[in-house]
Each structure stands twice: as structure tokens, then as C-alpha cells.
PDB file of C-alpha atoms in Angstrom:
ATOM      1  CA  UNK A   1     -17.669  18.460   5.169  1.00 77.00           C
ATOM      2  CA  UNK A   2     -15.599  15.575   3.955  1.00 85.00           C
ATOM      3  CA  UNK A   3     -16.427  12.010   4.959  1.00 91.00           C
ATOM      4  CA  UNK A   4     -15.289   8.469   4.225  1.00 95.00           C
ATOM      5  CA  UNK A   5     -17.351   5.291   4.358  1.00 96.00           C
ATOM      6  CA  UNK A   6     -15.904   1.824   4.547  1.00 97.00           C
ATOM      7  CA  UNK A   7     -19.029  -0.319   4.434  1.00 97.00           C
ATOM      8  CA  UNK A   8     -17.367  -3.592   5.392  1.00 96.00           C
ATOM      9  CA  UNK A   9     -16.362  -3.830   9.041  1.00 96.00           C
ATOM     10  CA  UNK A  10     -14.830  -7.299   8.687  1.00 97.00           C
ATOM     11  CA  UNK A  11     -13.920  -9.406   5.652  1.00 97.00           C
ATOM     12  CA  UNK A  12     -12.652 -12.987   5.609  1.00 98.00           C
ATOM     13  CA  UNK A  13     -10.759 -14.254   2.570  1.00 97.00           C
ATOM     14  CA  UNK A  14      -8.987 -17.505   1.808  1.00 97.00           C
ATOM     15  CA  UNK A  15      -5.250 -17.329   1.242  1.00 97.00           C
ATOM     16  CA  UNK A  16      -4.565 -17.004  -2.474  1.00 97.00           C
ATOM     17  CA  UNK A  17      -7.969 -15.530  -3.244  1.00 98.00           C
ATOM     18  CA  UNK A  18      -8.523 -12.048  -4.612  1.00 98.00           C
ATOM     19  CA  UNK A  19      -9.480  -9.127  -2.414  1.00 98.00           C
ATOM     20  CA  UNK A  20     -11.429  -5.926  -2.824  1.00 98.00           C
ATOM     21  CA  UNK A  21     -11.987  -3.479   0.029  1.00 98.00           C
ATOM     22  CA  UNK A  22     -14.522  -0.757  -0.560  1.00 98.00           C
ATOM     23  CA  UNK A  23     -14.143   2.940   0.144  1.00 98.00           C
ATOM     24  CA  UNK A  24     -16.609   5.706  -0.683  1.00 97.00           C
ATOM     25  CA  UNK A  25     -15.899   9.345   0.003  1.00 95.00           C
ATOM     26  CA  UNK A  26     -17.743  12.619   0.073  1.00 92.00           C
ATOM     27  CA  UNK A  27     -15.815  15.777  -0.743  1.00 85.00           C
ATOM     28  CA  UNK A  28     -16.653  18.897  -2.696  1.00 74.00           C
ATOM     29  CA  UNK A  29     -13.240  19.498  -4.238  1.00 76.00           C
ATOM     30  CA  UNK A  30     -10.844  17.189  -6.001  1.00 81.00           C
ATOM     31  CA  UNK A  31      -9.825  14.729  -3.319  1.00 89.00           C
ATOM     32  CA  UNK A  32      -6.535  13.276  -2.286  1.00 92.00           C
ATOM     33  CA  UNK A  33      -7.144   9.629  -1.399  1.00 94.00           C
ATOM     34  CA  UNK A  34      -5.092   7.256   0.713  1.00 96.00           C
ATOM     35  CA  UNK A  35      -5.088   3.664   1.869  1.00 98.00           C
ATOM     36  CA  UNK A  36      -3.249   2.741   5.053  1.00 98.00           C
ATOM     37  CA  UNK A  37      -2.703  -0.628   6.734  1.00 98.00           C
ATOM     38  CA  UNK A  38      -2.386  -1.250  10.472  1.00 97.00           C
ATOM     39  CA  UNK A  39      -1.175  -4.418  12.181  1.00 94.00           C
ATOM     40  CA  UNK A  40      -2.418  -4.985  15.749  1.00 90.00           C
ATOM     41  CA  UNK A  41      -0.856  -2.583  18.231  1.00 90.00           C
ATOM     42  CA  UNK A  42       1.109  -0.769  15.538  1.00 92.00           C
ATOM     43  CA  UNK A  43       0.993   2.532  13.706  1.00 94.00           C
ATOM     44  CA  UNK A  44      -0.421   3.044  10.221  1.00 96.00           C
ATOM     45  CA  UNK A  45       1.627   2.328   7.120  1.00 96.00           C
ATOM     46  CA  UNK A  46       0.854   3.974   3.793  1.00 96.00           C
ATOM     47  CA  UNK A  47      -0.095   1.476   1.075  1.00 97.00           C
ATOM     48  CA  UNK A  48      -0.811   3.914  -1.743  1.00 97.00           C
ATOM     49  CA  UNK A  49      -2.189   7.331  -2.554  1.00 95.00           C
ATOM     50  CA  UNK A  50      -3.970   9.168  -5.356  1.00 94.00           C
ATOM     51  CA  UNK A  51      -3.477  12.861  -5.985  1.00 90.00           C
ATOM     52  CA  UNK A  52      -4.092  13.223  -9.724  1.00 87.00           C
ATOM     53  CA  UNK A  53      -3.379  11.599 -13.087  1.00 88.00           C
ATOM     54  CA  UNK A  54      -3.786   7.900 -13.777  1.00 90.00           C
ATOM     55  CA  UNK A  55      -6.806   6.677 -11.844  1.00 92.00           C
ATOM     56  CA  UNK A  56      -5.291   3.239 -11.240  1.00 96.00           C
ATOM     57  CA  UNK A  57      -2.532   3.514  -8.663  1.00 97.00           C
ATOM     58  CA  UNK A  58      -0.067   0.881  -7.594  1.00 97.00           C
ATOM     59  CA  UNK A  59       1.146   0.550  -4.043  1.00 97.00           C
ATOM     60  CA  UNK A  60       3.365  -1.554  -1.884  1.00 96.00           C
ATOM     61  CA  UNK A  61       2.855  -5.248  -1.111  1.00 95.00           C
ATOM     62  CA  UNK A  62       1.081  -5.869  -4.436  1.00 97.00           C
ATOM     63  CA  UNK A  63      -1.921  -3.644  -3.697  1.00 98.00           C
ATOM     64  CA  UNK A  64      -3.631  -1.349  -6.174  1.00 98.00           C
ATOM     65  CA  UNK A  65      -6.598   1.013  -6.027  1.00 98.00           C
ATOM     66  CA  UNK A  66      -8.791   2.660  -8.621  1.00 97.00           C
ATOM     67  CA  UNK A  67     -10.248   6.138  -8.319  1.00 95.00           C
ATOM     68  CA  UNK A  68     -13.722   6.386  -9.818  1.00 95.00           C
ATOM     69  CA  UNK A  69     -14.957   9.949  -9.629  1.00 92.00           C
ATOM     70  CA  UNK A  70     -18.447   9.111 -10.916  1.00 92.00           C
ATOM     71  CA  UNK A  71     -18.928   6.621  -8.089  1.00 94.00           C
ATOM     72  CA  UNK A  72     -16.988   8.583  -5.446  1.00 94.00           C
ATOM     73  CA  UNK A  73     -15.044   5.424  -4.768  1.00 96.00           C
ATOM     74  CA  UNK A  74     -11.452   4.390  -4.202  1.00 97.00           C
ATOM     75  CA  UNK A  75     -11.512   0.623  -3.773  1.00 98.00           C
ATOM     76  CA  UNK A  76      -8.415  -1.331  -2.794  1.00 98.00           C
ATOM     77  CA  UNK A  77      -7.589  -4.578  -4.587  1.00 98.00           C
ATOM     78  CA  UNK A  78      -5.095  -7.392  -4.492  1.00 98.00           C
ATOM     79  CA  UNK A  79      -5.169 -10.334  -6.888  1.00 97.00           C
ATOM     80  CA  UNK A  80      -3.905 -12.941  -4.413  1.00 98.00           C
ATOM     81  CA  UNK A  81      -3.763 -12.410  -0.661  1.00 98.00           C
ATOM     82  CA  UNK A  82      -1.130 -13.803   1.671  1.00 97.00           C
ATOM     83  CA  UNK A  83      -1.547 -14.687   5.347  1.00 96.00           C
ATOM     84  CA  UNK A  84       0.622 -11.662   6.185  1.00 96.00           C
ATOM     85  CA  UNK A  85      -2.029  -9.349   4.721  1.00 97.00           C
ATOM     86  CA  UNK A  86      -4.250  -9.929   7.752  1.00 97.00           C
ATOM     87  CA  UNK A  87      -4.592  -6.476   9.308  1.00 97.00           C
ATOM     88  CA  UNK A  88      -6.905  -3.490   9.490  1.00 97.00           C
ATOM     89  CA  UNK A  89      -7.175  -1.239   6.465  1.00 98.00           C
ATOM     90  CA  UNK A  90      -8.107   2.425   6.526  1.00 97.00           C
ATOM     91  CA  UNK A  91      -9.173   4.683   3.687  1.00 97.00           C
ATOM     92  CA  UNK A  92      -8.647   8.433   4.100  1.00 95.00           C
ATOM     93  CA  UNK A  93      -9.516  11.580   2.142  1.00 93.00           C
ATOM     94  CA  UNK A  94      -7.827  14.971   2.069  1.00 88.00           C
ATOM     95  CA  UNK A  95      -7.254  17.770  -0.421  1.00 81.00           C
ATOM     96  CA  UNK A  96      -4.757  20.356  -1.558  1.00 75.00           C
ATOM     97  CA  UNK A  97      -4.731  23.175   0.951  1.00 74.00           C
ATOM     98  CA  UNK A  98      -6.645  21.150   3.526  1.00 73.00           C
ATOM     99  CA  UNK A  99      -4.295  20.165   6.297  1.00 76.00           C
ATOM    100  CA  UNK A 100      -6.598  17.522   7.763  1.00 86.00           C
ATOM    101  CA  UNK A 101      -7.298  13.975   6.645  1.00 90.00           C
ATOM    102  CA  UNK A 102     -10.601  12.260   7.326  1.00 92.00           C
ATOM    103  CA  UNK A 103     -10.393   8.536   7.982  1.00 94.00           C
ATOM    104  CA  UNK A 104     -12.917   5.772   7.524  1.00 94.00           C
ATOM    105  CA  UNK A 105     -13.701   3.444  10.396  1.00 94.00           C
ATOM    106  CA  UNK A 106     -11.573   0.671   8.912  1.00 96.00           C
ATOM    107  CA  UNK A 107     -12.024  -2.840   7.540  1.00 97.00           C
ATOM    108  CA  UNK A 108     -10.533  -5.751   9.411  1.00 97.00           C
ATOM    109  CA  UNK A 109      -9.184  -8.441   7.085  1.00 98.00           C
ATOM    110  CA  UNK A 110      -8.905 -12.049   8.219  1.00 98.00           C
ATOM    111  CA  UNK A 111      -7.102 -14.625   6.074  1.00 97.00           C
ATOM    112  CA  UNK A 112      -8.017 -18.297   6.359  1.00 96.00           C
ATOM    113  CA  UNK A 113      -5.735 -21.111   5.144  1.00 91.00           C
TER     114      UNK A 113
ATOM    115  CA  UNK B   1      16.807   6.386   9.446  1.00 64.00           C
ATOM    116  CA  UNK B   2      14.098   9.027   9.283  1.00 71.00           C
ATOM    117  CA  UNK B   3      10.910   8.408  11.157  1.00 93.00           C
ATOM    118  CA  UNK B   4       8.552   9.158  13.993  1.00 96.00           C
ATOM    119  CA  UNK B   5       9.050   7.890  17.504  1.00 96.00           C
ATOM    120  CA  UNK B   6       6.472   7.764  20.257  1.00 97.00           C
ATOM    121  CA  UNK B   7       7.140   6.973  23.865  1.00 93.00           C
ATOM    122  CA  UNK B   8       6.296   5.165  25.944  1.00 93.00           C
ATOM    123  CA  UNK B   9       4.624   2.296  24.093  1.00 95.00           C
ATOM    124  CA  UNK B  10       2.418   1.494  27.095  1.00 95.00           C
ATOM    125  CA  UNK B  11       1.351   3.963  29.766  1.00 94.00           C
ATOM    126  CA  UNK B  12      -0.735   3.500  32.855  1.00 93.00           C
ATOM    127  CA  UNK B  13      -2.304   6.349  34.747  1.00 90.00           C
ATOM    128  CA  UNK B  14      -4.425   6.699  37.813  1.00 91.00           C
ATOM    129  CA  UNK B  15      -7.629   8.658  37.565  1.00 89.00           C
ATOM    130  CA  UNK B  16      -7.110  12.355  38.258  1.00 89.00           C
ATOM    131  CA  UNK B  17      -3.526  12.451  37.003  1.00 91.00           C
ATOM    132  CA  UNK B  18      -2.225  14.298  33.973  1.00 94.00           C
ATOM    133  CA  UNK B  19       0.072  12.377  31.660  1.00 95.00           C
ATOM    134  CA  UNK B  20       2.237  13.475  28.718  1.00 96.00           C
ATOM    135  CA  UNK B  21       2.818  11.413  25.588  1.00 97.00           C
ATOM    136  CA  UNK B  22       5.954  12.070  23.584  1.00 97.00           C
ATOM    137  CA  UNK B  23       6.187  12.379  19.790  1.00 98.00           C
ATOM    138  CA  UNK B  24       9.418  13.157  17.952  1.00 98.00           C
ATOM    139  CA  UNK B  25      10.129  13.209  14.202  1.00 97.00           C
ATOM    140  CA  UNK B  26      13.312  13.624  12.191  1.00 96.00           C
ATOM    141  CA  UNK B  27      11.623  13.848   8.797  1.00 93.00           C
ATOM    142  CA  UNK B  28      11.908  17.637   8.731  1.00 93.00           C
ATOM    143  CA  UNK B  29       8.126  17.879   8.406  1.00 93.00           C
ATOM    144  CA  UNK B  30       6.408  21.107   9.334  1.00 93.00           C
ATOM    145  CA  UNK B  31       3.034  19.584  10.218  1.00 93.00           C
ATOM    146  CA  UNK B  32       2.314  17.221  13.097  1.00 96.00           C
ATOM    147  CA  UNK B  33      -0.875  15.580  14.314  1.00 96.00           C
ATOM    148  CA  UNK B  34      -2.324  13.663  17.240  1.00 98.00           C
ATOM    149  CA  UNK B  35      -5.067  11.091  16.772  1.00 97.00           C
ATOM    150  CA  UNK B  36      -7.031   8.947  19.144  1.00 97.00           C
ATOM    151  CA  UNK B  37      -8.072   5.451  18.069  1.00 96.00           C
ATOM    152  CA  UNK B  38     -10.846   3.449  19.702  1.00 93.00           C
ATOM    153  CA  UNK B  39     -12.133   0.077  18.456  1.00 84.00           C
ATOM    154  CA  UNK B  40     -14.606   0.474  15.614  1.00 79.00           C
ATOM    155  CA  UNK B  41     -14.241   4.276  15.447  1.00 81.00           C
ATOM    156  CA  UNK B  42     -11.270   4.788  13.194  1.00 87.00           C
ATOM    157  CA  UNK B  43      -8.948   7.710  13.877  1.00 94.00           C
ATOM    158  CA  UNK B  44     -10.180  10.938  15.402  1.00 94.00           C
ATOM    159  CA  UNK B  45      -8.098  14.093  15.273  1.00 95.00           C
ATOM    160  CA  UNK B  46      -7.223  15.663  18.630  1.00 97.00           C
ATOM    161  CA  UNK B  47      -4.823  18.504  17.736  1.00 97.00           C
ATOM    162  CA  UNK B  48      -2.614  19.465  14.841  1.00 95.00           C
ATOM    163  CA  UNK B  49       0.182  21.922  14.223  1.00 95.00           C
ATOM    164  CA  UNK B  50       1.285  23.362  10.893  1.00 92.00           C
ATOM    165  CA  UNK B  51       4.235  25.307  12.234  1.00 92.00           C
ATOM    166  CA  UNK B  52       6.275  25.841  15.387  1.00 94.00           C
ATOM    167  CA  UNK B  53       4.492  27.763  18.154  1.00 95.00           C
ATOM    168  CA  UNK B  54       1.100  27.320  16.512  1.00 95.00           C
ATOM    169  CA  UNK B  55      -1.520  24.582  16.784  1.00 96.00           C
ATOM    170  CA  UNK B  56      -5.240  24.070  16.223  1.00 95.00           C
ATOM    171  CA  UNK B  57      -7.928  21.970  17.858  1.00 96.00           C
ATOM    172  CA  UNK B  58      -9.175  18.938  16.021  1.00 94.00           C
ATOM    173  CA  UNK B  59     -12.497  17.195  16.422  1.00 92.00           C
ATOM    174  CA  UNK B  60     -12.037  15.946  19.999  1.00 95.00           C
ATOM    175  CA  UNK B  61      -9.669  18.408  21.739  1.00 97.00           C
ATOM    176  CA  UNK B  62     -11.528  18.626  25.064  1.00 96.00           C
ATOM    177  CA  UNK B  63      -9.408  17.287  27.925  1.00 96.00           C
ATOM    178  CA  UNK B  64      -6.170  17.420  25.927  1.00 97.00           C
ATOM    179  CA  UNK B  65      -3.410  19.991  25.502  1.00 97.00           C
ATOM    180  CA  UNK B  66      -0.333  20.263  23.268  1.00 98.00           C
ATOM    181  CA  UNK B  67       2.729  22.403  22.697  1.00 97.00           C
ATOM    182  CA  UNK B  68       4.971  22.912  19.690  1.00 97.00           C
ATOM    183  CA  UNK B  69       8.168  24.583  20.830  1.00 97.00           C
ATOM    184  CA  UNK B  70      10.402  22.708  18.382  1.00 97.00           C
ATOM    185  CA  UNK B  71       9.810  21.509  14.856  1.00 96.00           C
ATOM    186  CA  UNK B  72      10.755  17.963  15.811  1.00 97.00           C
ATOM    187  CA  UNK B  73       8.540  17.588  18.873  1.00 98.00           C
ATOM    188  CA  UNK B  74       4.782  17.678  19.519  1.00 98.00           C
ATOM    189  CA  UNK B  75       3.942  16.335  22.992  1.00 98.00           C
ATOM    190  CA  UNK B  76       0.357  15.613  23.997  1.00 98.00           C
ATOM    191  CA  UNK B  77      -0.892  15.990  27.557  1.00 97.00           C
ATOM    192  CA  UNK B  78      -3.948  14.043  28.590  1.00 96.00           C
ATOM    193  CA  UNK B  79      -5.440  15.973  31.462  1.00 94.00           C
ATOM    194  CA  UNK B  80      -7.674  14.838  34.283  1.00 89.00           C
ATOM    195  CA  UNK B  81     -10.522  16.616  32.486  1.00 88.00           C
ATOM    196  CA  UNK B  82     -10.557  13.935  29.780  1.00 89.00           C
ATOM    197  CA  UNK B  83     -13.461  11.714  30.817  1.00 88.00           C
ATOM    198  CA  UNK B  84     -12.492   8.535  29.025  1.00 91.00           C
ATOM    199  CA  UNK B  85      -8.768   8.642  28.235  1.00 93.00           C
ATOM    200  CA  UNK B  86      -8.104   4.920  27.808  1.00 95.00           C
ATOM    201  CA  UNK B  87      -7.252   4.556  24.112  1.00 96.00           C
ATOM    202  CA  UNK B  88      -4.499   4.103  21.540  1.00 96.00           C
ATOM    203  CA  UNK B  89      -2.837   7.398  20.617  1.00 97.00           C
ATOM    204  CA  UNK B  90      -1.130   7.947  17.283  1.00 97.00           C
ATOM    205  CA  UNK B  91       1.153  10.773  16.242  1.00 98.00           C
ATOM    206  CA  UNK B  92       1.743  11.659  12.599  1.00 96.00           C
ATOM    207  CA  UNK B  93       3.668  14.196  10.574  1.00 95.00           C
ATOM    208  CA  UNK B  94       3.558  15.520   7.028  1.00 92.00           C
ATOM    209  CA  UNK B  95       4.508  18.211   4.616  1.00 85.00           C
ATOM    210  CA  UNK B  96       1.561  20.622   4.871  1.00 71.00           C
ATOM    211  CA  UNK B  97      -1.243  21.123   2.334  1.00 68.00           C
ATOM    212  CA  UNK B  98      -2.878  17.737   2.371  1.00 66.00           C
ATOM    213  CA  UNK B  99       0.144  15.625   1.617  1.00 78.00           C
ATOM    214  CA  UNK B 100       0.790  12.163   2.994  1.00 89.00           C
ATOM    215  CA  UNK B 101       0.819  11.716   6.752  1.00 93.00           C
ATOM    216  CA  UNK B 102       3.380   9.345   8.245  1.00 94.00           C
ATOM    217  CA  UNK B 103       2.594   7.668  11.532  1.00 96.00           C
ATOM    218  CA  UNK B 104       4.483   6.691  14.638  1.00 97.00           C
ATOM    219  CA  UNK B 105       4.054   3.309  16.349  1.00 96.00           C
ATOM    220  CA  UNK B 106       1.519   4.592  18.886  1.00 96.00           C
ATOM    221  CA  UNK B 107       1.113   4.740  22.662  1.00 97.00           C
ATOM    222  CA  UNK B 108      -1.512   2.725  24.474  1.00 96.00           C
ATOM    223  CA  UNK B 109      -2.805   4.621  27.491  1.00 96.00           C
ATOM    224  CA  UNK B 110      -4.734   2.804  30.186  1.00 95.00           C
ATOM    225  CA  UNK B 111      -6.390   4.579  33.091  1.00 91.00           C
ATOM    226  CA  UNK B 112      -6.569   2.443  36.193  1.00 86.00           C
TER     227      UNK B 112
END
């Protein structure tokens, strides 16, 4: 069965500092990997996704993520965070032919001035 | 603009009542999904549908029912059998086969 672990429940970062959110997955086949962002009381917005090819993927809002098969990880990064990045971030795993996504429990990001 | 709409945004229900949440999409996606979100638990799949007139149970289907009579619509009914229905409900749609899911804005259901 597929699973996703986001080990950090809550992260606080100063505005302008760099950010890395961790995501580890468990899946027997080649995974599809996603990062979504959710503002309070809103739906989820796709930040980026990895299906195949280049293991470093670029997304919206200046985010990027790197797929490391040997570590079963897909960590999300941003070189300099803005106050508007405060939100909850979800990692998800799926696969070709598998109609379901499995989501992590999320990481809440707080930005301090 | 293409997208997913959910209505209402807030819904209040008395215990023992059934309530139906609406989800409509104009993205021409074949697959649609319902998730439940509770604090600290991420998203849990309730039901999903890959094609009109067909749907499958997800991980927490007990106390819920769905229909898929049209490609654009996938309503969710929260029945009185659902023991703890207060939650945030999210609808999503996608091209099938593991592709990206796109989400609606959600409905917050509160049982009084």
C-alpha cells in the first residue's frame, strides 16, 4: 500500500529565509508525486508535480522540489519565503493506472517578520 | 473559466438529518473525488468515480452516499448514519490514471 509521511507538523520561518519541507513516500511502483498548498478555509492548489524525467521540478510561486528515488523523498524548497507563503502544504503520491492519490497529513508553515 | 464549484460554502445540519453537498466541474474531466479533511489528519478519500454511472468506495465511505448521473456533477450525501460528520469536505476532479487532481473550494459542514 502506498503511504506518505510529512514528518514536520508545523514549521516557523522568518520572512526572506529559505524553506525546505520534507516528504517521504512508500510505493512499490514508479510514483507520481505532488505538492499542494492550502490557505485556511480554501481548497488545495497544485504547486508542482513529478511524473518522470528531470528529478528537479519547478512549480508556481517560486517553489521547487527534488525527487530522490534512493531516499524515497520529494522535498519542497523555496530560496526566500514571503509572508504570503504562510499556509498548509500537502505532499501526495499516486501512480500511472492508479486512480487514487494518497496524501500526507500536511505541514503548517508560519512566517514571522 | 474552467473550474470546480462546491456549494454551499457553509452548511449546518441537525443530528439525524441527511444533507447533500454539491460538486460541479466544467473541466471535462472523467474522474471525480470526494475527500474529508479533519485537523491533523490530512485528506481521506470518501468516494470516487472514474466514469458516469459508476463509483467506488474510498477509505471512509460508511455513512456517505454518492451518485454520478452526469459527467459534470458528483453530489455527496452525508447520511444520519455518519457518526461524526462535522468536517471540511473537498471535491476534486482529474483525467483518470493517476493524473493531477484539481480541487474545489470546499464545504464546511457543522452538525448542531
